[in-house]
PDB file of C-alpha atoms in Angstrom:
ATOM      1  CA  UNK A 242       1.757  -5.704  -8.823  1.00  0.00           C
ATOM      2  CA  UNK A 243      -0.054  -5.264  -5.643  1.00  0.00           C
ATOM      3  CA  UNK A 244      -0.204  -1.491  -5.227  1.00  0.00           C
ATOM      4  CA  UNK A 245      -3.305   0.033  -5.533  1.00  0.00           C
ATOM      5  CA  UNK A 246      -4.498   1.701  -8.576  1.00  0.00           C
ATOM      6  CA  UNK A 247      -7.386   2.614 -10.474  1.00  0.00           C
ATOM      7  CA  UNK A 248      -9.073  -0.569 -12.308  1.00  0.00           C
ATOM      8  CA  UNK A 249      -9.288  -0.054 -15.902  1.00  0.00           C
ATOM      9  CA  UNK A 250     -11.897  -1.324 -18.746  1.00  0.00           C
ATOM     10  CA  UNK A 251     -15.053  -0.425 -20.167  1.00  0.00           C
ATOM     11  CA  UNK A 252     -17.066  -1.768 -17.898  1.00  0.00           C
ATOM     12  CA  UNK A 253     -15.961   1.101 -15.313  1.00  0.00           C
ATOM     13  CA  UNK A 254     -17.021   4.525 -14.455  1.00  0.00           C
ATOM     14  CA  UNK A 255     -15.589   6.914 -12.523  1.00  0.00           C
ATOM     15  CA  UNK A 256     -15.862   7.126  -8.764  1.00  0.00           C
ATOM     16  CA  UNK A 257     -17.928  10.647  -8.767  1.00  0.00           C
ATOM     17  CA  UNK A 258     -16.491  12.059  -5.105  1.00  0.00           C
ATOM     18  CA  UNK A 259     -12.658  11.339  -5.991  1.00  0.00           C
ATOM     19  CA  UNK A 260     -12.391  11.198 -10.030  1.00  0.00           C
ATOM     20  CA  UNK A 261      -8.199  11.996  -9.637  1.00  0.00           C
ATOM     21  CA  UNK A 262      -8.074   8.848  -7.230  1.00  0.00           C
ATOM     22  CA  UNK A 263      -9.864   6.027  -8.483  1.00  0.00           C
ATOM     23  CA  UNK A 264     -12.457   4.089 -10.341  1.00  0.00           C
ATOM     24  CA  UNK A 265     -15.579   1.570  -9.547  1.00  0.00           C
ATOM     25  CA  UNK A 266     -15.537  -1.342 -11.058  1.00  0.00           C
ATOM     26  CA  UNK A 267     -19.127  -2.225 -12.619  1.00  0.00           C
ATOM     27  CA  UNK A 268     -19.710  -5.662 -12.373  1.00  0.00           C
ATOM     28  CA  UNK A 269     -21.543  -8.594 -14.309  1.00  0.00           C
ATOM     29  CA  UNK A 270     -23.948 -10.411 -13.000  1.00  0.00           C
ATOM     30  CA  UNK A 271     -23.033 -13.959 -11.689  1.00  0.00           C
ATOM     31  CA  UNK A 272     -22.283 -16.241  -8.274  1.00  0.00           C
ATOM     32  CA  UNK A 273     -18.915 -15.892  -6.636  1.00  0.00           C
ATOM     33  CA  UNK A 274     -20.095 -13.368  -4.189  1.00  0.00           C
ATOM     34  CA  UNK A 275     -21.800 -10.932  -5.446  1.00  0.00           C
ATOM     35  CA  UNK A 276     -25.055  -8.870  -4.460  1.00  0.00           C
ATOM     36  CA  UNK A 277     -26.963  -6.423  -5.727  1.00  0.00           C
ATOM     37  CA  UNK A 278     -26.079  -2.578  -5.100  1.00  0.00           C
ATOM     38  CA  UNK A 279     -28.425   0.210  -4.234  1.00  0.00           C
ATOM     39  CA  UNK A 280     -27.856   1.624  -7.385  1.00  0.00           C
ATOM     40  CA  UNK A 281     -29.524   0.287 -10.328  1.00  0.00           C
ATOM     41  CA  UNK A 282     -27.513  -2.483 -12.335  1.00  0.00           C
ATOM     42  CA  UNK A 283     -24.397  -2.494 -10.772  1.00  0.00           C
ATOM     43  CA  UNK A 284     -23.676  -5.892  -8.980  1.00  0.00           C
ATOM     44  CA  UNK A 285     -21.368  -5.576  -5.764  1.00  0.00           C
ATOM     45  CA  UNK A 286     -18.712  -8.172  -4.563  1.00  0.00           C
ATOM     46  CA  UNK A 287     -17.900  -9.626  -1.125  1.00  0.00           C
ATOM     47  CA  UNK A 288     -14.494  -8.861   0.027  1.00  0.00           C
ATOM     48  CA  UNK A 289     -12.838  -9.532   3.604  1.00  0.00           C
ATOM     49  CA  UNK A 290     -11.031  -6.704   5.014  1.00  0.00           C
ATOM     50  CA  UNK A 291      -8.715  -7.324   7.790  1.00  0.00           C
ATOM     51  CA  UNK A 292      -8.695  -4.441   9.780  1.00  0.00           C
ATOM     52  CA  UNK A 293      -7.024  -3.628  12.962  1.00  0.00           C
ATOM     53  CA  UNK A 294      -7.130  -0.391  13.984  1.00  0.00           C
ATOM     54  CA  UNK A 295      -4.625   0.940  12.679  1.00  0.00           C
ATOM     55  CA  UNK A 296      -3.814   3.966  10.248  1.00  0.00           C
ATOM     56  CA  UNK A 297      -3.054   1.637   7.678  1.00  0.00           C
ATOM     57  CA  UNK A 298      -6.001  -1.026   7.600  1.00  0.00           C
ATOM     58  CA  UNK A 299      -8.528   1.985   7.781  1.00  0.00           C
ATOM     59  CA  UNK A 300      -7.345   3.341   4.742  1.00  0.00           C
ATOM     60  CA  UNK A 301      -7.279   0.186   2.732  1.00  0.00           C
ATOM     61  CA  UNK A 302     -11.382  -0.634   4.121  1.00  0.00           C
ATOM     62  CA  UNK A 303     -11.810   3.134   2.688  1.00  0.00           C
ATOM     63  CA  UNK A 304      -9.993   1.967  -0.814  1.00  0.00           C
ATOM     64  CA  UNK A 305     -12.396  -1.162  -0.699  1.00  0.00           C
ATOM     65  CA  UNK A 306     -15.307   0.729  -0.224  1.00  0.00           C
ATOM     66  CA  UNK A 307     -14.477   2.998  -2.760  1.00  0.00           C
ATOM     67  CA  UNK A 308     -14.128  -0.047  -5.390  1.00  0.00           C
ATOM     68  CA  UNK A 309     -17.924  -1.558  -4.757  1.00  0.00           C
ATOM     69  CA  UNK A 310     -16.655  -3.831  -2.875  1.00  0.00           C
ATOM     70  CA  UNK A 311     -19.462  -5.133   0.113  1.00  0.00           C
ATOM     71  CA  UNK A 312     -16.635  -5.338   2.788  1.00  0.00           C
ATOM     72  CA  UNK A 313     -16.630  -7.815   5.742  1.00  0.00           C
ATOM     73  CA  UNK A 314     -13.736  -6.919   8.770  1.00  0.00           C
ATOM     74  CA  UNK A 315     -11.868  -9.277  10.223  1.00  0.00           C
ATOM     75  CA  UNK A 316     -10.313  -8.076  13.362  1.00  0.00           C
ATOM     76  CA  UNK A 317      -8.273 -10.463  15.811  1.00  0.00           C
ATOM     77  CA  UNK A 318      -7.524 -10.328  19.827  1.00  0.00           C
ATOM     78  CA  UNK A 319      -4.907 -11.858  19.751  1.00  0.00           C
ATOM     79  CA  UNK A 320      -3.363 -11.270  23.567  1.00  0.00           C
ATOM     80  CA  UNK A 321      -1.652  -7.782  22.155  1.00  0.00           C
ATOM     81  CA  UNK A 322      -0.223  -5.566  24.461  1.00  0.00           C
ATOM     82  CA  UNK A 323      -2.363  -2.221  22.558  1.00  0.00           C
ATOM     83  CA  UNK A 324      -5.936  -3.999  23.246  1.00  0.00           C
ATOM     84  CA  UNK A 325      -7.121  -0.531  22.904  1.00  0.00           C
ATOM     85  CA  UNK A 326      -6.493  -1.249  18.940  1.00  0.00           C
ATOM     86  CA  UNK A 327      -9.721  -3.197  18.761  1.00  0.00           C
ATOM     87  CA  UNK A 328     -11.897  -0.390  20.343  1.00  0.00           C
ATOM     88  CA  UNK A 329     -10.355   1.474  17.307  1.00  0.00           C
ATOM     89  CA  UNK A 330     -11.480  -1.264  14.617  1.00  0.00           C
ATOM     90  CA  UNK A 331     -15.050  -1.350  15.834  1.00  0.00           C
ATOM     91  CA  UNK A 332     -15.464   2.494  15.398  1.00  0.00           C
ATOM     92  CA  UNK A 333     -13.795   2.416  11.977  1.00  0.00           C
ATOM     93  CA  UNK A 334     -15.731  -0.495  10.838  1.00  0.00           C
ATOM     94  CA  UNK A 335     -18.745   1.729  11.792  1.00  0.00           C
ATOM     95  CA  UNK A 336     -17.167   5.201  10.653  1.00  0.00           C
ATOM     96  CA  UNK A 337     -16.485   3.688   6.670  1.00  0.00           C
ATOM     97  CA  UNK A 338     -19.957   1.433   6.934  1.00  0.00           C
ATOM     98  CA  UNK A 339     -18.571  -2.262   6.698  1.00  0.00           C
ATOM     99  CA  UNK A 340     -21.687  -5.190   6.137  1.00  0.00           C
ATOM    100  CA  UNK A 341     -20.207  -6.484   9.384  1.00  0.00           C
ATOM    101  CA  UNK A 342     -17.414  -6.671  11.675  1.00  0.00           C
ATOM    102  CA  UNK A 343     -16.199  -9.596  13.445  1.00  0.00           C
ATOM    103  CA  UNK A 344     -13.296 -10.021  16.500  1.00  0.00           C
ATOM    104  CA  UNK A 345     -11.706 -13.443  16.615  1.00  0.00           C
ATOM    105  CA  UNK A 346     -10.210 -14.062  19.499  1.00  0.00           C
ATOM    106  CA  UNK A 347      -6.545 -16.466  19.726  1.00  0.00           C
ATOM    107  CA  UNK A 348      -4.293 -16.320  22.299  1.00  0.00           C
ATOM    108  CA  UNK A 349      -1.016 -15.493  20.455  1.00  0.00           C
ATOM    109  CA  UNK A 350       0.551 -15.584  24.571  1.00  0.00           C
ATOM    110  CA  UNK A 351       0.720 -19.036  24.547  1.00  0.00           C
ATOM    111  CA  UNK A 352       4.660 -18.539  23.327  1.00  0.00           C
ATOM    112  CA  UNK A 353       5.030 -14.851  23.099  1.00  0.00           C
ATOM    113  CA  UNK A 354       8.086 -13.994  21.474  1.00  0.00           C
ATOM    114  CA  UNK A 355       7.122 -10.762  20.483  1.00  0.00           C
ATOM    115  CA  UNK A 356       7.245  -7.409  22.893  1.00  0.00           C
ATOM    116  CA  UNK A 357       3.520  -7.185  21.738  1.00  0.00           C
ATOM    117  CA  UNK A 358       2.585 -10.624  23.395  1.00  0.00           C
ATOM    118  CA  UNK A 359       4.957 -11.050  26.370  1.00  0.00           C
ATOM    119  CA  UNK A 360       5.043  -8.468  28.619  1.00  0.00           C
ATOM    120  CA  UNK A 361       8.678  -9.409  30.082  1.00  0.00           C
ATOM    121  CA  UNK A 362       9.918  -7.626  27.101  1.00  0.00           C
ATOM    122  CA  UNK A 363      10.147  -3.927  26.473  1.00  0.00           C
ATOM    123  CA  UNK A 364       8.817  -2.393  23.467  1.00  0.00           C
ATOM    124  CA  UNK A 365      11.824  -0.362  22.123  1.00  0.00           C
ATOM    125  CA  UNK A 366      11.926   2.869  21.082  1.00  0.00           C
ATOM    126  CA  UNK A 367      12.144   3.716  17.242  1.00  0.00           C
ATOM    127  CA  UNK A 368      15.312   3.147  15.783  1.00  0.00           C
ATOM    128  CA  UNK A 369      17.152   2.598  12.291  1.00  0.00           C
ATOM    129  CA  UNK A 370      18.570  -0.871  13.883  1.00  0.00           C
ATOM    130  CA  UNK A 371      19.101  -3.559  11.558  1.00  0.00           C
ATOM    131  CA  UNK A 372      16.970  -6.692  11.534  1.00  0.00           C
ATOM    132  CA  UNK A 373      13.596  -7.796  12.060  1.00  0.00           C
ATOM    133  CA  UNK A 374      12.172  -5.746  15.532  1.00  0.00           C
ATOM    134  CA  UNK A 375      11.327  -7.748  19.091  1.00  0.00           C
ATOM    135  CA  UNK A 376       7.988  -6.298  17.994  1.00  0.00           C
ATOM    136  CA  UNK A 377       7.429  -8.690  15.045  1.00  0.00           C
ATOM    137  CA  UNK A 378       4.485 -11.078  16.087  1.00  0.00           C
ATOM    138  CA  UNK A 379       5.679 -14.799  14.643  1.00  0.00           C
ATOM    139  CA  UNK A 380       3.662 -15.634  11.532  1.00  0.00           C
ATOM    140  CA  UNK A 381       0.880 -13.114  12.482  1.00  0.00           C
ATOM    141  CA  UNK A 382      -0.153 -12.242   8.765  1.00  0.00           C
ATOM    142  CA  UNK A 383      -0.288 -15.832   8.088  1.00  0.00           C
ATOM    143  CA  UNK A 384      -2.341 -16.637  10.817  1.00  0.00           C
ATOM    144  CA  UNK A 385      -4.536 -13.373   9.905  1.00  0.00           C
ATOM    145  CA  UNK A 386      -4.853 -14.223   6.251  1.00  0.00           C
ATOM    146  CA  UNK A 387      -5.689 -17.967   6.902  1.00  0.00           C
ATOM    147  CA  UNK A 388      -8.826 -16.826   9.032  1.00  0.00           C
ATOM    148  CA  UNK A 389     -10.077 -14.436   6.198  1.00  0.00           C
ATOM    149  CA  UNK A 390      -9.718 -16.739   3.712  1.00  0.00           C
ATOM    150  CA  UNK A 391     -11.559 -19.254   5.527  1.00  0.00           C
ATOM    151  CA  UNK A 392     -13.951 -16.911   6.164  1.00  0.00           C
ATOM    152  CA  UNK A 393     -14.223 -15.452   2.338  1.00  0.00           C
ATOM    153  CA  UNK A 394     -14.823 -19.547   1.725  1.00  0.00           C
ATOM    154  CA  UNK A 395     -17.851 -19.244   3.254  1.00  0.00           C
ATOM    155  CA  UNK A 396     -19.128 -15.920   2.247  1.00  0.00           C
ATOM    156  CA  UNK A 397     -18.668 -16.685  -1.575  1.00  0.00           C
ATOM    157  CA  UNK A 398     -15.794 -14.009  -1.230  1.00  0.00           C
ATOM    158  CA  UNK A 399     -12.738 -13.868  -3.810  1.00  0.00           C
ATOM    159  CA  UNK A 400     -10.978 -10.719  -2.569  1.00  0.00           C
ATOM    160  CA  UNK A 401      -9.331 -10.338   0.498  1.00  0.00           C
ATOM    161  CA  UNK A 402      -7.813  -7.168   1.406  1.00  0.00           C
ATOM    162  CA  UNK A 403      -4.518  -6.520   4.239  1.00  0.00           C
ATOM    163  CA  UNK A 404      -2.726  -3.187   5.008  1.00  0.00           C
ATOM    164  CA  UNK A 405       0.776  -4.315   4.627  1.00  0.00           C
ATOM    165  CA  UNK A 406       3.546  -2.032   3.836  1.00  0.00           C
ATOM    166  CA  UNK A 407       6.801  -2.664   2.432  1.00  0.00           C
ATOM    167  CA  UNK A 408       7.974   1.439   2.674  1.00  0.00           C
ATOM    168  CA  UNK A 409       7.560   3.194   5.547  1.00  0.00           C
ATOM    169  CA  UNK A 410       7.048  -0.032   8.087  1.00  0.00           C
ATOM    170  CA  UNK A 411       9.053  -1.853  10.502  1.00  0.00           C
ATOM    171  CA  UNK A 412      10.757  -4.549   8.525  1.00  0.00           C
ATOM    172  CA  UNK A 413       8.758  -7.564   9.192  1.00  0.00           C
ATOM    173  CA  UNK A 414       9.036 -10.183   6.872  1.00  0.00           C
ATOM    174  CA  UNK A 415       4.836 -10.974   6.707  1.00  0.00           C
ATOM    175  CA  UNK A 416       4.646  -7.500   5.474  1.00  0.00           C
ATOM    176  CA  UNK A 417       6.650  -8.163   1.915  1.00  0.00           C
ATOM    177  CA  UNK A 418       5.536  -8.721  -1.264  1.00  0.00           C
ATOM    178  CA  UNK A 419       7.297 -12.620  -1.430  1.00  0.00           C
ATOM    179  CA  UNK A 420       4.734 -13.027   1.193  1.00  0.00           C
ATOM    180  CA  UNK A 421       1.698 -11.906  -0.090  1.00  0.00           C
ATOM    181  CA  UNK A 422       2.409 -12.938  -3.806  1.00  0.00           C
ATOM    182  CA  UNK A 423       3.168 -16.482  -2.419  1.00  0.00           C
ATOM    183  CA  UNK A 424      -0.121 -16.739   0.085  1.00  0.00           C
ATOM    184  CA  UNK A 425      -2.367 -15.755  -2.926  1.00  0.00           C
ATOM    185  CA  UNK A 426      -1.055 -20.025  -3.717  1.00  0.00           C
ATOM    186  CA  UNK A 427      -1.084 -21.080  -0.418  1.00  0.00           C
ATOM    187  CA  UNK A 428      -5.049 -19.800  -0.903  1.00  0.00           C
ATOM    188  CA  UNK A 429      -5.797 -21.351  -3.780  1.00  0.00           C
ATOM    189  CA  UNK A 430      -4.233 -24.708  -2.733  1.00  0.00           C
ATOM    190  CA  UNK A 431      -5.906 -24.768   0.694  1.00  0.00           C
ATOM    191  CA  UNK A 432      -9.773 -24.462  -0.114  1.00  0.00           C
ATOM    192  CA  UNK A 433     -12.015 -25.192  -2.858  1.00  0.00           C
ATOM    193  CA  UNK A 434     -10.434 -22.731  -4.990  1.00  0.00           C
ATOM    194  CA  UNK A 435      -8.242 -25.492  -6.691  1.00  0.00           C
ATOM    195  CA  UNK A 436     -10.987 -28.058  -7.659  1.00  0.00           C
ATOM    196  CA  UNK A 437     -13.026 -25.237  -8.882  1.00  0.00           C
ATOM    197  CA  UNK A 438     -10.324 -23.660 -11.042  1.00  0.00           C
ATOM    198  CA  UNK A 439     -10.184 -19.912  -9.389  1.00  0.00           C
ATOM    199  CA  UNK A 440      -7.921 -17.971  -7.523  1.00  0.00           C
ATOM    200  CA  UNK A 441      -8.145 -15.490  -4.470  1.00  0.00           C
ATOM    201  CA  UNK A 442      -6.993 -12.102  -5.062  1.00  0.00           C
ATOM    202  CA  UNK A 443      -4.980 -11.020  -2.257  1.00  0.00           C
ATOM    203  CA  UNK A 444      -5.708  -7.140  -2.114  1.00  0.00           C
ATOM    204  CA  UNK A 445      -2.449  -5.083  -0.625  1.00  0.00           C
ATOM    205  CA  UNK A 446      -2.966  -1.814  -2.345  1.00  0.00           C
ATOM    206  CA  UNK A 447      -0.828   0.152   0.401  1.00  0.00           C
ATOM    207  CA  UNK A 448       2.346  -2.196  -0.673  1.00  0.00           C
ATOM    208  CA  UNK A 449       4.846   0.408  -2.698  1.00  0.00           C
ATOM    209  CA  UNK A 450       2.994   3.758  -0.880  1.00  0.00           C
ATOM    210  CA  UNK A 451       4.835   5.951   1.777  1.00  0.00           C
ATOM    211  CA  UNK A 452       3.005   6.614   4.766  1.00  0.00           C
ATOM    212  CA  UNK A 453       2.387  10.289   3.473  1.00  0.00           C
ATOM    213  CA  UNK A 454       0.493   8.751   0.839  1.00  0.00           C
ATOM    214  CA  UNK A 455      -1.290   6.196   2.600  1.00  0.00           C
ATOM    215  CA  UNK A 456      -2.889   9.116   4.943  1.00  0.00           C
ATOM    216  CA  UNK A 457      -3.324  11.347   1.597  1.00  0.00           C
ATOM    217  CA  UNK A 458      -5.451   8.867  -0.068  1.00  0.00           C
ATOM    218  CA  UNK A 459      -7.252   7.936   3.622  1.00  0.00           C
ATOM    219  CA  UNK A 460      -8.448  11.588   3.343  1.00  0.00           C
ATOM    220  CA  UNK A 461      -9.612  12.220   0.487  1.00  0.00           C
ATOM    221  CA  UNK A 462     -11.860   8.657   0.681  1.00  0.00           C
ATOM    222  CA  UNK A 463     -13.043  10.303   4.196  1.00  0.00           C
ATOM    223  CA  UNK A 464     -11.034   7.985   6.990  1.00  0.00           C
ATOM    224  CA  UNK A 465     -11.334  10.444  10.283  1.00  0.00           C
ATOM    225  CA  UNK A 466      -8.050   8.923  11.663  1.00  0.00           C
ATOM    226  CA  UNK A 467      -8.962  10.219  14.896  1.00  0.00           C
ATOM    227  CA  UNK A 468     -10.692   6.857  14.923  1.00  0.00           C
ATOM    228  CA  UNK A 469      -7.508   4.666  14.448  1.00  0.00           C
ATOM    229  CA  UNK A 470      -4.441   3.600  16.819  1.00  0.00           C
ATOM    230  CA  UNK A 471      -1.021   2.832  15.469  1.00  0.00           C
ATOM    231  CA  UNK A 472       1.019   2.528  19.067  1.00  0.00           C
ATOM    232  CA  UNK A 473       2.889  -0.495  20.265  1.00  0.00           C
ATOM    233  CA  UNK A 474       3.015   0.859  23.972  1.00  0.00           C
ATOM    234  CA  UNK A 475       0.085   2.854  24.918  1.00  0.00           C
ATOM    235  CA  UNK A 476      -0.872   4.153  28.310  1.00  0.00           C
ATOM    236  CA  UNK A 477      -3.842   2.773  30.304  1.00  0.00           C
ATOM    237  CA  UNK A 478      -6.200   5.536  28.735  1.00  0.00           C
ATOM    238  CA  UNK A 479      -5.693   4.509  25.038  1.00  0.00           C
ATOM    239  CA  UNK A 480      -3.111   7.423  24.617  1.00  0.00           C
ATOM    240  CA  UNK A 481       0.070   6.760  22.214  1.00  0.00           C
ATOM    241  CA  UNK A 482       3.386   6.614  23.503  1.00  0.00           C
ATOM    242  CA  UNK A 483       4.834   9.154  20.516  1.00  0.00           C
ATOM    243  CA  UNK A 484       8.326   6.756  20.855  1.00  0.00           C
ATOM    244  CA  UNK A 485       7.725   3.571  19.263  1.00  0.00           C
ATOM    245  CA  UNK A 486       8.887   2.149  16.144  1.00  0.00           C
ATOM    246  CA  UNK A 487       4.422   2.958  14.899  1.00  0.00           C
ATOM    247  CA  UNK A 488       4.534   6.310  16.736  1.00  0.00           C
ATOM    248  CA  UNK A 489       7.492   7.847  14.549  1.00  0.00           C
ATOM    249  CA  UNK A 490       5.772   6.331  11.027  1.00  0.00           C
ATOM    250  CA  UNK A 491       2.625   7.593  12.086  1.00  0.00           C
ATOM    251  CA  UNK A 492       3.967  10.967  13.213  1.00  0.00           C
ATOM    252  CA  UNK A 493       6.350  11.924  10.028  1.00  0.00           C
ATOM    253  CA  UNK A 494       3.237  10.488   7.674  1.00  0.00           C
ATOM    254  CA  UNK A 495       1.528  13.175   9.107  1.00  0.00           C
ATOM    255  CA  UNK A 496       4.094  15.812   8.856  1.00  0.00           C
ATOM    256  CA  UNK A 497       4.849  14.871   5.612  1.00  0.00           C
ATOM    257  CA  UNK A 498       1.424  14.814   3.747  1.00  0.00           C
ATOM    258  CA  UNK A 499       0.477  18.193   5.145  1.00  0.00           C
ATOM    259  CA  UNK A 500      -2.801  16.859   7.396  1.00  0.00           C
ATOM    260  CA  UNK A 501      -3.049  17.573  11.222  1.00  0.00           C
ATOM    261  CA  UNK A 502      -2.144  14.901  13.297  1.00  0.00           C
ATOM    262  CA  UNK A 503      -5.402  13.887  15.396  1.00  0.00           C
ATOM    263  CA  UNK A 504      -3.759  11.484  17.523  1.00  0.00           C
ATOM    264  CA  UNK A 505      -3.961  11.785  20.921  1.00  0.00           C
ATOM    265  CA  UNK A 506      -0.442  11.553  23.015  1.00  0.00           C
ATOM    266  CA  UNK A 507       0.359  10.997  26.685  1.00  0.00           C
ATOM    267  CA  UNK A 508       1.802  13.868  28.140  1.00  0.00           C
ATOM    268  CA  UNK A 509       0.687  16.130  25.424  1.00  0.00           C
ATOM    269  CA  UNK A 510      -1.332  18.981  26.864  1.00  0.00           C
TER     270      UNK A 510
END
């Protein structure tokens, strides 16, 4: 399964700050990535985190964090119409203490096809229509998954981790568990992985949690989601449009799970 839960074993302790949420993995000594922690005798592993900016990908670099892991962001420019997203990722990969934070930038313009990547068409307003949304990017968790893996390659990394969301989320197809249980191959197959007889472990631990749930467990790891962006259509001060498909997630998460929504909207007062 790829929600998130507490790792289990003897070899674990108890994460001290949120004992009802999760555990720490204690690891053995050995290559594949990992360094040694601050604290005596436990051995920490690399893991790339993509991370956009977003409610979602904030909360999953707190979950990593929270598991040991030494976590590398991977954030992408991609020619998105909510640039003001990647303002977001750098404070967040500062805010929860990543190892380091990268920005790749690919010009995803080149054939649009999304609202988010040609402006000639409108982001909609949030809707129960059928189908996949003119705000699905083509292929854009493929293309984000193939960079981090290429860049876990490198670091001696075996975990990558994505915010994906198969509950509360739009509908797009790179956000499903088919996907993510079938690029965890494509992984293997593509690198060294399958002459060295190992796997990657694709990390979606937000996959079968509602948005309520997702911000619950942000909080208590610490995620000040006054950090984060989740609008498709914000105005030229960074300020969310409160009508798009992300707006009305992010907005009824909030309501839902009880926590005051810092988000900043245009024409709020």
């Amino acid at each position: 399964s790829t929600r998130w839960r507490p790792r289990r074993g003897s070899e674990e302790e108890p994460l001290r700050a949120f004992p009802h949420l999760c555990t720490v993995r204690l690891l053995t000594p050995g290559r594949n990535g990992c360094i040694l922690s601050h604290r005596k005798g436990i051995k920490m592993k690399k893991a790339v985190v993509l991370l956009s900016g977003g409610l979602d990908s904030a909360t999953v670099l707190a979950i990593a964090k929270s598991e040991n892991f030494e976590c590398y962001a991977l954030s992408f420019d991609y020619g998105q119409r909510h640039f003001c997203e990647l303002e977001a990722a750098e404070k967040v990969a500062k805010q929860l203490g990543a190892a380091k934070h990268n920005t790749v930038k690919i010009d995803l313009r080149l054939w649009g096809g999304s609202a988010l990547t040609d402006d000639a068409l409108e982001v909609p307003e949030a809707s129960a229509s059928p189908g996949v949304p003119i705000t699905y990017v083509p292929a854009r968790n493929l293309i984000f998954l193939s960079f981090a893996t290429a860049w876990a390659e490198v670091l001696g990394a075996r975990d990558i981790f994505i915010g994906v969301n198969s509950v509360d989320y739009s509908g797009y197809p790179d956000c499903r568990p088919a996907f993510i249980e079938s690029f965890r191959e494509t992984a293997r197959l593509g690198t060294c992985a399958v002459d060295e007889g190992w796997s990657y472990r694709i990390n979606a631990p937000l996959q079968n949690l509602s948005k309520a749930q997702i911000i619950e467990t942000g909080t208590r790891l610490g995620v000040d989601y006054a950090l984060t962006t989740s609008c498709y259509n914000p105005d030229s001060e960074g300020r969310s449009c409160g009508k798009c498909d992300s707006c009305a997630l992010r907005i009824a998460g909030f309501r839902e799970a009880g926590v005051p929504d810092p988000t900043r909207y245009s024409g709020a007062e």
